[in-house]
Amino acid sequence: MKYYITTPLYYVNANPHIGHAYTTILADVISRYRRLEGYDVLFLTGTDEHGQKILEAARNAGKSPLEHCDFYAERFRTLWDKLDIKYDDFIRTTEPRHQKVVTEVLKSLWDKGEIYSSNYEGWYCVPDERFWTDKDIVDGNCPDCGRPVTQIEEKNYFFKMSKYQDWLIDHIENNPDFIQPQSRRNEILGFLRKPLNDLCISRPKSRLEWGIPLPFDGDYVTYVWFDALLNYITAPGYSADMKRFGEWWPADMQLMAKDIITTHAVYWPTMLKAAGVEPPRTVFAHGWWMVEESKMGKSLGNAVDPHFLVDNFGRDQFRYFLMRGMVLGQDSQYNFERMVDVINTELANNLGNMVSRLFKMIGSYLNGKLPGEGEYTEQDTELVDSLKQLPDSTFELVNSMKIDRALSEINITLNSINSYLETMAPWKLSKDESQQQRLSHVLYIATESLRIISVLLFPVMPGKMTKVLKEFGEEVPPVRGRTTWGLLEAGRPTSKPKNLFPRIDIKQFIKDEKPPQKQEQPKENIVEYDHFAQLDLRVAKVLSAERAENADKLLLLKIDIGEDEPRPLVAGLAAHYEPEELVGKNIVVIANLKPAKIRGHISQGMLMAADDGKSVVLLEPAKDIKPGSKVR
Ligand code: MSP
């Protein structure tokens, strides 16, 4: 079983930031889950080193292009090491193995008549290296980056991309998993409704020398995208070792963010088609991490610098937050306070506390030896059953690219283990001679649960989970078979692992912290208008609703409140409404309520409902009105 996964090749024009770290950690986490399942994985990442952007960055730094690339390629590698990223290959587009493949592909496409030369006349954006038509440009500027475009007239070489338009549409339609998520697939199909142009794949050396020369015209270099995309076939051995290439290609998962989906879902498969190579199985475009201002002691630069975050929070904590904090496919607001909150709540308080608590109890009550299995009672069933199905559901969620959901389920299960311990109270059992077997069995259930969870969390937090797994005598890296209930090695001596996840004190990062204001209690139950005006009441449309699995009173809604992205909202309405009844309804929401986490689910806002003590009824606008409309 083989699995080939790639990240984009990052430009070496600046230091890696949180966005690059995200895609690469994501690829690492998926790779590690696949390895856990027994796959042989090829995980490729690397750097994109040709083209105008890089040349300019090198000039600004007063270095030769290659010196500049060496420096930055190393910065990427250093960060990946620091983040515990286990890539199998790191490719640089300036390497001879890659230049050779680019040259060969170009030559064969030229020989087959897939490339032709033609005179180009039009607008060109130098920094973006893109051609634009009259219709595209905005007040003489590039529609993409806003910088001035220049009029050029020159001979160039073109790849006959348009010829593959119908084939590509068919391929996308017949292979629903080719472009993911669905929203991007629709976007590309929409884009393909307009006629596709041929692709200009050359740049005259007189204008740009930093590139791979065209094998059929020495006055030109290859357009950077045509060059860089081919890395994905260079690395597994295209042309150099076709047997090895055949074992890995087609790639199973090509990851990127939505900014570069067109190059990967249109240029790339048509290039491959022309070269007689199969397209990849899946190109997956995740959303963007958006950075908002936050009250940072250090500059915002620090707040998004992966080195700063790893140094202050720990690398596994950082990896966990990034995986937990983005619904794959949607954009996510990066917020420093939220990151601290997730780490403190889910890792320090929940997982970390449980590890120290359990091993402490094993130390005090069982002489530090792992407990053995005893008799199961009805009180144990719920937790044990949920642990028995957790591995399957985790792998299913991960394999369907719902990693945040998988982590949320694990976190919910940790809550259940905590409640189990509270109810069973081993500290009370320990005082009763006749309850010693029960005590050991209760600790067995909690410890075995933790062992299974440590295997499941290993791909996300390999460093910390290694420490826990060692206490259980588990081999590292673990395999999926070790998630079966009942494999805990009874009697094995343990030590007390050190505090795994120290709590983070946000105060050390906050500038100008004001002491909390004392709230003046109003004497009468009357509020000033100003107070009322602080509430941002809005109309929202319910897009989806489902029951929360872990709380029978709650419904989990997604609402459209007139913003770009839907918001999650948790409502205590399950006893009064069926989820289906709510979908499509217009409701009224307090939009600026501080986001809260309710039973593990984020709620951004609160809906308004009338309550007479018996029934609860939603407030709805009397007529249809646009989502986002203000309620006054
Ligand atoms: N060199 C091209 C890719 C060529 S692939 C053959 C390139 N490089 S890049 O350095 O700009 O990297 C873009 C990628 O970095 C995105 O597609 C994404 O994977 C990652 N991200 C950069 N900023 C990001 C965010 N703000 N949020 C999420 N991912 C981001 O494009």
XYZ file of C-alpha atoms and ligand atoms in Angstrom:
663
model
C 0.000 0.000 0.000
C 1.567 3.241 -1.153
C 0.563 6.812 -0.487
C 2.136 9.817 -2.176
C 1.406 13.248 -0.702
C 2.817 16.653 -1.635
C 2.834 20.246 -0.392
C 3.361 23.192 -2.740
C 6.964 24.166 -3.307
C 7.279 27.395 -1.375
C 8.842 30.495 -2.871
C 12.178 31.342 -1.371
C 11.563 35.059 -1.327
C 10.808 35.376 2.374
C 10.818 33.491 5.648
C 8.294 30.714 6.143
C 5.250 31.852 8.096
C 2.297 30.265 9.774
C 0.496 29.597 6.448
C 3.393 27.573 5.044
C 3.724 25.819 8.388
C 0.056 24.886 8.271
C 0.115 23.090 4.911
C 3.337 21.296 5.782
C 2.130 20.195 9.229
C -1.115 19.048 7.616
C 0.830 16.918 5.137
C 2.942 15.545 7.981
C -0.110 14.685 10.075
C -1.842 12.943 7.164
C 1.376 11.072 6.337
C 1.738 9.895 9.895
C -1.885 8.704 10.042
C -1.289 6.779 6.817
C 1.898 5.249 8.183
C -0.032 4.236 11.278
C -2.426 2.408 8.976
C 0.465 0.548 7.398
C 0.964 2.587 4.231
C 4.338 3.133 2.707
C 4.361 6.932 2.381
C 6.213 9.331 0.139
C 5.830 12.822 1.555
C 7.338 15.512 -0.654
C 7.920 19.166 0.078
C 10.492 21.677 -1.139
C 11.169 25.104 -2.577
C 10.317 26.968 -5.778
C 13.447 28.873 -6.730
C 13.205 30.356 -10.223
C 11.501 33.413 -11.626
C 11.293 37.138 -11.213
C 10.194 37.232 -7.576
C 13.221 35.270 -6.467
C 15.616 37.205 -8.653
C 14.374 40.472 -7.204
C 14.567 39.199 -3.648
C 18.162 38.072 -4.289
C 19.066 41.466 -5.744
C 17.545 43.254 -2.778
C 19.572 41.072 -0.465
C 22.734 41.742 -2.489
C 23.256 38.029 -3.170
C 23.510 35.847 -6.233
C 20.221 34.067 -6.952
C 21.590 30.688 -5.944
C 23.171 31.980 -2.723
C 19.868 33.534 -1.891
C 17.985 30.280 -2.624
C 20.426 28.211 -0.575
C 19.866 30.496 2.371
C 16.082 30.353 2.244
C 15.796 26.667 1.367
C 17.722 26.095 4.575
C 15.334 28.323 6.522
C 12.466 26.125 5.391
C 14.281 22.921 6.278
C 15.238 24.264 9.700
C 11.660 25.148 10.476
C 10.385 21.765 9.296
C 12.881 20.073 11.619
C 11.805 22.272 14.467
C 8.181 21.322 13.797
C 9.041 17.602 13.734
C 8.020 17.286 10.099
C 9.119 13.956 8.657
C 9.224 14.566 4.921
C 10.729 11.848 2.743
C 12.074 14.164 0.085
C 12.815 17.872 -0.113
C 13.089 19.059 -3.681
C 14.526 22.329 -4.940
C 13.683 23.403 -8.463
C 17.317 24.419 -9.022
C 18.513 20.831 -8.558
C 19.901 19.074 -11.640
C 17.475 16.128 -11.246
C 14.598 18.550 -11.672
C 16.103 20.676 -14.442
C 16.640 17.469 -16.392
C 12.976 16.464 -16.178
C 11.777 19.953 -17.138
C 14.079 19.958 -20.134
C 12.974 16.503 -21.238
C 9.261 17.218 -20.897
C 9.605 20.478 -22.817
C 11.559 18.783 -25.541
C 9.066 15.980 -25.965
C 6.111 18.391 -25.996
C 7.914 20.493 -28.597
C 8.607 17.408 -30.715
C 4.958 16.385 -30.471
C 3.793 19.824 -31.593
C 2.183 20.651 -28.227
C 4.162 23.894 -28.023
C 4.278 26.675 -30.647
C 5.741 30.146 -30.864
C 3.697 33.249 -31.434
C 3.880 36.990 -31.075
C 2.395 38.296 -27.913
C 1.201 41.825 -27.543
C -0.411 43.037 -24.369
C 0.011 43.884 -20.726
C 2.454 42.211 -18.420
C 2.831 42.386 -14.657
C 6.550 42.030 -14.008
C 6.495 41.085 -10.301
C 3.692 38.558 -10.799
C 5.033 37.356 -14.155
C 1.546 37.326 -15.601
C -0.008 38.468 -18.835
C -3.239 40.427 -18.834
C -5.688 41.605 -21.468
C -7.141 45.116 -21.767
C -10.281 43.916 -20.063
C -8.403 42.529 -17.091
C -6.370 45.522 -16.000
C -7.712 48.026 -13.491
C -6.660 51.678 -14.040
C -3.403 50.573 -15.578
C -2.668 48.206 -12.718
C -2.457 44.450 -12.303
C -5.865 43.112 -11.182
C -4.106 40.695 -8.846
C -1.449 42.685 -7.011
C -2.439 46.251 -7.882
C 1.004 47.198 -9.212
C 1.436 48.947 -12.602
C 1.497 46.707 -15.677
C 3.718 47.305 -18.711
C 2.808 47.062 -22.388
C 4.976 44.514 -24.118
C 5.280 42.995 -27.527
C 7.426 39.932 -27.886
C 7.732 36.467 -29.317
C 6.946 33.722 -26.849
C 6.229 30.030 -26.659
C 2.813 28.670 -25.850
C 1.550 25.328 -24.605
C -1.680 24.228 -26.344
C -3.656 24.104 -23.137
C -6.958 25.063 -24.783
C -6.966 21.815 -26.685
C -7.479 19.889 -23.436
C -10.384 21.906 -22.119
C -13.094 19.343 -22.952
C -10.992 16.479 -21.702
C -10.398 18.322 -18.423
C -14.077 19.077 -17.886
C -14.914 15.398 -18.473
C -12.165 14.305 -16.155
C -13.380 16.579 -13.355
C -16.967 15.459 -13.872
C -16.112 11.759 -13.931
C -13.788 11.929 -10.924
C -15.627 13.636 -8.089
C -12.601 13.338 -5.803
C -10.146 14.945 -8.205
C -10.682 18.502 -6.953
C -11.567 18.870 -3.306
C -13.369 20.284 -1.467
C -16.549 20.479 -3.526
C -16.621 24.299 -3.449
C -13.276 24.457 -5.285
C -14.422 21.850 -7.786
C -17.435 24.016 -8.602
C -15.221 27.072 -8.868
C -12.939 25.349 -11.392
C -15.865 23.972 -13.399
C -17.224 27.522 -13.455
C -13.874 28.853 -14.657
C -13.851 26.223 -17.407
C -17.171 27.434 -18.782
C -15.226 30.236 -20.471
C -12.838 29.258 -23.275
C -9.434 28.301 -21.956
C -6.415 30.160 -23.388
C -3.150 28.548 -24.363
C -0.462 28.968 -21.728
C 2.576 31.147 -22.305
C 5.446 29.040 -20.976
C 8.480 31.124 -21.856
C 10.172 34.335 -20.771
C 12.822 35.969 -22.966
C 16.236 35.852 -21.329
C 16.680 39.522 -22.138
C 14.012 40.230 -19.512
C 14.546 37.377 -17.090
C 17.504 35.071 -16.980
C 16.804 33.188 -13.779
C 15.099 30.063 -15.054
C 15.541 26.773 -16.875
C 16.509 27.393 -20.536
C 14.067 26.166 -23.198
C 15.728 23.221 -24.927
C 14.567 24.422 -28.346
C 15.416 28.125 -28.035
C 18.371 29.267 -25.959
C 17.099 32.853 -25.824
C 14.292 31.865 -23.490
C 13.782 30.412 -20.023
C 10.803 28.411 -18.784
C 7.871 30.118 -17.089
C 8.243 29.448 -13.368
C 4.917 27.621 -12.901
C 5.526 25.268 -15.822
C 8.893 24.477 -14.255
C 7.769 24.174 -10.636
C 4.717 21.958 -11.145
C 6.841 19.284 -12.775
C 8.669 18.752 -9.450
C 5.849 16.465 -8.381
C 6.873 13.929 -11.018
C 10.615 14.571 -10.737
C 10.769 13.478 -7.093
C 9.323 9.966 -7.500
C 11.672 9.366 -10.440
C 9.961 10.379 -13.684
C 12.313 9.676 -16.564
C 15.238 8.810 -14.241
C 13.645 5.685 -12.734
C 10.358 4.834 -14.407
C 9.847 1.706 -12.312
C 9.945 3.677 -9.089
C 7.845 6.394 -10.685
C 5.162 3.830 -11.559
C 5.027 2.716 -7.939
C 4.202 6.202 -6.642
C 2.414 8.037 -9.400
C -0.406 9.161 -9.585
C -0.024 11.195 -6.403
C -2.763 10.446 -3.894
C -2.988 13.874 -2.296
C -1.657 17.213 -3.506
C -2.219 19.827 -0.832
C -2.255 23.599 -1.180
C -4.338 26.620 -0.209
C -7.012 28.054 -2.455
C -4.661 30.723 -3.885
C -3.035 28.213 -6.204
C -5.881 25.881 -7.069
C -6.128 27.015 -10.714
C -2.525 26.225 -11.507
C -2.920 22.801 -9.882
C -6.352 21.913 -11.204
C -6.051 23.360 -14.723
C -2.443 23.881 -15.858
C -1.091 20.796 -14.101
C -3.469 18.066 -15.348
C -3.397 19.417 -18.914
C 0.414 19.480 -18.882
C 0.420 15.884 -17.693
C -2.163 14.863 -20.260
C -0.050 16.319 -23.062
C 2.994 14.473 -21.709
C 1.035 11.206 -21.558
C 1.067 11.019 -17.742
C -2.009 10.397 -15.563
C -3.334 13.288 -13.464
C -3.019 13.117 -9.665
C -5.854 11.436 -7.770
C -6.718 14.456 -5.627
C -5.776 18.089 -5.462
C -7.041 19.524 -2.194
C -7.179 23.254 -1.507
C -7.620 24.314 2.096
C -8.607 27.818 3.182
C -6.457 30.650 4.475
C -5.376 31.549 7.920
C -6.397 35.170 8.228
C -4.566 37.315 10.703
C -6.420 39.872 12.741
C -4.938 42.444 15.056
C -4.628 41.234 18.580
C -3.331 42.748 21.780
C 0.205 41.564 21.469
C 3.068 42.559 23.678
C 5.431 41.797 20.831
C 4.769 42.965 17.311
C 2.205 41.083 15.276
C 5.128 39.736 13.275
C 6.067 37.669 16.298
C 2.548 36.511 16.887
C 2.523 34.725 13.547
C 6.169 33.694 13.459
C 6.255 29.909 13.805
C 9.614 30.059 15.630
C 8.213 32.405 18.251
C 5.118 30.259 18.687
C 7.044 27.015 18.980
C 9.535 28.545 21.420
C 6.792 29.895 23.643
C 4.098 27.242 23.417
C 5.881 24.055 22.375
C 5.880 22.442 18.962
C 3.253 19.817 19.630
C 0.938 22.428 21.110
C 1.402 24.562 17.997
C 0.771 21.579 15.704
C -2.335 20.657 17.689
C -3.744 24.159 17.553
C -3.277 24.486 13.798
C -4.945 21.131 13.121
C -7.754 21.792 15.596
C -8.356 25.355 14.544
C -9.169 25.025 10.849
C -12.124 23.319 9.244
C -10.422 22.003 6.128
C -11.687 23.942 3.156
C -12.793 27.029 5.072
C -10.827 30.116 6.082
C -9.911 30.496 9.717
C -9.197 33.602 11.774
C -5.826 33.244 13.397
C -6.172 34.647 16.845
C -3.499 34.517 19.476
C -5.883 34.461 22.431
C -7.849 31.618 20.897
C -4.690 29.632 20.411
C -3.758 30.072 24.072
C -7.285 29.119 25.053
C -7.293 25.897 23.000
C -3.892 24.873 24.368
C -4.897 25.600 27.962
C -8.345 24.022 27.801
C -7.800 20.964 25.675
C -4.161 20.160 26.306
C -3.151 21.564 29.718
C -6.442 21.086 31.576
C -7.866 18.089 29.834
C -5.244 15.761 28.421
C -2.251 16.901 30.468
C -4.100 16.833 33.791
C -5.493 13.430 33.066
C -2.071 11.980 32.369
C -0.612 13.321 35.629
C -3.687 12.401 37.645
C -3.809 8.844 36.377
C -0.151 8.072 36.812
C -0.257 9.615 40.280
C -3.123 7.325 41.254
C -1.338 4.329 39.755
C 1.668 5.326 41.846
C -0.270 5.696 45.091
C -2.821 2.900 44.799
C -1.130 0.280 42.629
C 2.534 0.597 43.544
C 3.218 2.246 40.228
C 2.228 -0.847 38.206
C -0.205 -0.690 35.299
C -3.601 -2.079 36.326
C -5.129 -5.288 34.990
C -8.567 -5.827 33.514
C -11.318 -6.826 35.952
C -15.053 -7.372 35.721
C -17.001 -4.942 33.587
C -20.138 -3.481 35.106
C -22.933 -1.594 33.446
C -21.400 1.637 34.678
C -18.372 1.000 32.496
C -20.177 0.213 29.270
C -20.753 3.695 27.901
C -17.136 4.756 28.143
C -15.684 1.445 27.003
C -18.034 1.302 24.000
C -17.107 4.815 22.974
C -13.389 3.941 23.160
C -13.948 0.836 21.082
C -15.420 2.834 18.252
C -13.168 5.892 18.559
C -10.285 4.546 16.402
C -12.549 3.747 13.436
C -14.254 7.066 13.614
C -10.946 8.942 13.980
C -9.492 7.291 10.871
C -12.681 7.831 8.945
C -12.699 11.538 9.805
C -9.006 11.959 9.050
C -9.306 10.149 5.747
C -12.208 12.349 4.753
C -10.130 15.428 5.617
C -12.039 16.325 8.775
C -9.057 16.441 11.080
C -10.502 19.186 13.268
C -13.581 17.013 13.891
C -11.427 14.002 14.720
C -9.574 16.056 17.338
C -12.785 17.444 18.707
C -14.157 13.904 19.165
C -11.016 12.877 20.983
C -11.338 15.887 23.225
C -14.941 14.991 23.980
C -13.855 11.460 24.841
C -11.268 12.869 27.245
C -14.101 14.740 28.939
C -15.981 11.466 29.287
C -12.979 9.777 30.887
C -12.776 12.643 33.354
C -16.461 12.343 34.227
C -16.067 8.578 34.591
C -13.264 9.102 37.092
C -15.302 11.702 38.970
C -18.227 9.289 39.235
C -16.189 6.219 40.116
C -13.998 8.180 42.545
C -10.969 5.850 42.807
C -9.819 7.891 45.813
C -12.897 6.644 47.696
C -12.511 3.054 46.472
C -8.921 3.099 47.693
C -10.131 3.534 51.268
C -12.352 0.461 51.161
C -10.552 -2.917 51.533
C -13.359 -4.792 49.749
C -13.149 -2.522 46.696
C -9.522 -3.107 45.704
C -10.378 -5.115 42.583
C -12.902 -2.540 41.485
C -10.329 0.197 42.091
C -7.830 -1.531 39.850
C -10.462 -2.122 37.156
C -11.636 1.495 37.182
C -8.047 2.643 36.778
C -7.625 0.038 34.066
C -10.495 1.492 32.072
C -9.200 5.040 32.333
C -5.603 4.026 31.563
C -6.514 1.806 28.640
C -8.615 4.660 27.242
C -5.659 6.980 27.554
C -3.357 4.469 25.870
C -5.650 4.240 22.846
C -5.995 8.015 22.679
C -2.215 8.424 22.807
C -1.883 6.239 19.717
C -4.598 8.241 17.957
C -2.988 11.574 18.833
C 0.501 10.467 17.893
C 0.391 11.824 14.307
C -0.567 15.282 15.585
C 1.717 15.414 18.642
C 4.468 12.865 18.017
C 6.848 14.226 20.675
C 4.456 14.366 23.619
C 2.645 11.177 22.720
C 5.944 9.316 22.485
C 6.479 10.142 26.157
C 3.086 8.776 27.126
C 3.320 5.703 24.897
C 6.702 4.836 26.447
C 5.006 4.619 29.856
C 2.784 1.930 28.398
C 5.718 0.142 26.782
C 4.276 0.838 23.337
C 6.560 0.872 20.326
C 7.017 4.202 18.610
C 5.827 4.968 15.998
C 2.730 3.022 16.887
C 0.498 1.105 14.464
C -3.250 1.086 14.105
C -3.494 -2.454 15.512
C -2.504 -1.025 18.893
C -5.784 0.872 19.138
C -7.688 -2.306 19.944
C -9.218 -2.341 23.421
C -7.556 -4.666 25.909
C -3.855 -4.497 25.005
C -2.628 -2.673 28.131
C 0.275 -4.529 29.690
C -0.866 -5.211 33.258
C 1.806 -5.087 35.937
C 4.223 -2.985 33.930
C 6.100 -0.543 36.166
C 5.519 3.121 35.387
C 7.062 6.396 36.393
C 5.329 9.717 36.732
C 5.648 11.619 33.459
C 6.518 15.284 33.883
C 3.837 17.895 33.320
C 3.204 17.398 29.613
C 1.467 20.645 28.772
C 2.294 23.566 31.061
C -0.477 26.159 31.258
C 0.223 29.299 29.292
C -0.266 32.574 31.053
C -1.611 34.918 28.408
C -0.769 37.920 30.573
C 2.886 37.607 29.729
C 2.047 38.421 26.119
C -0.454 41.186 26.641
C 0.578 44.794 26.390
C -1.077 47.563 28.436
C -3.193 45.176 30.336
C -5.870 47.069 32.234
C -7.130 45.663 35.516
C -10.626 44.263 35.019
C -13.195 47.019 35.503
C -15.598 46.619 38.353
C -19.076 46.341 36.934
C -21.426 48.859 38.518
C -24.638 47.030 39.265
C -27.625 49.087 38.066
C -29.893 49.930 40.975
C -33.086 49.398 39.048
C -33.711 46.998 36.258
C -33.413 49.760 33.690
C -30.589 50.128 31.199
C -29.252 53.184 29.452
C -29.793 53.322 25.686
C -26.013 53.174 25.260
C -25.975 49.769 26.867
C -28.644 48.459 24.565
C -26.864 49.975 21.567
C -23.791 47.905 22.327
C -25.653 44.784 21.302
C -25.293 43.959 17.640
C -28.598 42.251 16.861
C -28.866 40.828 13.384
C -31.001 38.666 11.156
C -29.367 35.358 10.254
C -30.411 32.477 8.052
C -29.962 28.942 9.360
C -27.901 26.997 6.814
C -27.648 23.705 8.660
C -28.557 22.199 12.004
C -27.622 18.973 13.712
C -27.853 17.466 17.156
C -24.726 17.636 19.298
C -23.656 14.083 19.925
C -22.328 14.810 23.372
C -25.161 16.974 24.739
C -28.819 16.113 24.220
C -30.129 19.658 24.748
C -27.923 21.252 22.147
C -28.228 21.855 18.439
C -25.231 22.848 16.359
C -26.144 25.402 13.727
C -24.328 27.058 10.865
C -25.769 30.464 10.162
C -25.384 33.009 7.398
C -25.103 36.420 8.984
C -24.146 38.276 5.825
C -20.420 37.609 6.251
C -18.099 35.732 3.885
C -18.080 32.593 5.977
C -20.922 30.914 7.843
C -20.712 31.102 11.628
C -21.130 28.216 14.042
C -23.765 28.730 16.708
C -24.790 26.445 19.543
C -28.427 26.632 20.690
C -30.157 24.894 23.592
C -33.170 24.123 21.457
C -33.021 20.361 20.934
C -36.035 19.781 23.196
C -38.134 22.264 21.253
C -37.147 21.986 17.596
C -36.113 19.230 15.234
C -32.910 20.232 13.426
C -34.638 20.029 10.017
C -37.324 22.510 11.124
C -34.694 25.183 11.586
C -32.908 24.934 8.278
C -33.802 27.855 6.021
C -35.419 29.886 8.831
C -34.543 33.523 9.416
C -33.751 34.135 13.064
C -32.455 36.931 15.271
C -28.980 36.673 16.703
C -26.768 38.684 19.055
C -23.826 38.899 16.732
C -21.205 40.513 18.954
C -21.443 38.236 21.959
C -17.999 37.022 22.998
C -17.505 33.621 21.296
C -17.911 30.785 23.783
C -17.198 27.115 23.796
C -20.212 25.057 24.843
C -19.542 21.379 25.484
C -16.569 21.570 23.176
C -18.362 23.413 20.361
C -17.572 26.991 19.431
C -20.540 29.336 19.375
C -20.143 32.711 17.710
C -23.257 34.506 18.819
C -26.539 33.684 20.509
C -29.983 33.312 19.006
C -33.035 34.930 20.531
C -36.075 32.980 21.589
C -39.134 33.611 23.735
C -39.663 31.398 26.772
C -42.899 31.216 28.786
C -41.619 28.547 31.096
C -43.196 25.744 29.027
C -42.279 26.279 25.429
C -39.435 28.021 23.762
C -40.186 29.761 20.486
C -37.732 31.311 18.096
C -37.926 34.980 17.165
C -38.349 35.342 13.413
C -38.639 38.482 11.265
C -42.220 38.877 10.006
C -41.070 39.041 6.369
C -38.110 37.678 4.462
C -35.112 40.009 4.807
C -31.423 39.785 3.894
C -29.169 37.885 6.338
C -26.996 40.362 8.217
C -29.765 43.028 8.427
C -29.537 44.975 11.656
C -32.297 44.585 14.246
C -33.006 47.861 16.043
N 5.647 28.568 -5.396
C 4.242 28.510 -5.463
C 3.752 27.089 -5.458
C 4.311 26.224 -6.537
S 3.804 24.571 -6.360
C 4.414 23.816 -7.683
C 3.644 29.241 -4.265
N 4.442 29.406 -3.204
S 4.041 30.170 -1.841
O 5.258 30.285 -1.081
O 3.355 31.368 -2.120
O 3.124 29.187 -1.057
C 1.733 29.186 -1.216
C 1.177 28.151 -0.295
O 1.571 28.391 1.081
C -0.337 28.099 -0.211
O -0.935 27.427 -1.269
C -0.516 27.395 1.116
O -0.217 26.047 0.989
C 0.524 28.072 1.962
N 0.017 29.324 2.536
C 0.563 30.559 2.373
N -0.179 31.458 3.097
C -1.193 30.838 3.705
C -2.215 31.249 4.593
N -2.363 32.496 5.002
N -3.071 30.308 5.035
C -2.962 29.000 4.655
N -2.011 28.590 3.830
C -1.118 29.475 3.314
O 2.503 29.616 -4.324
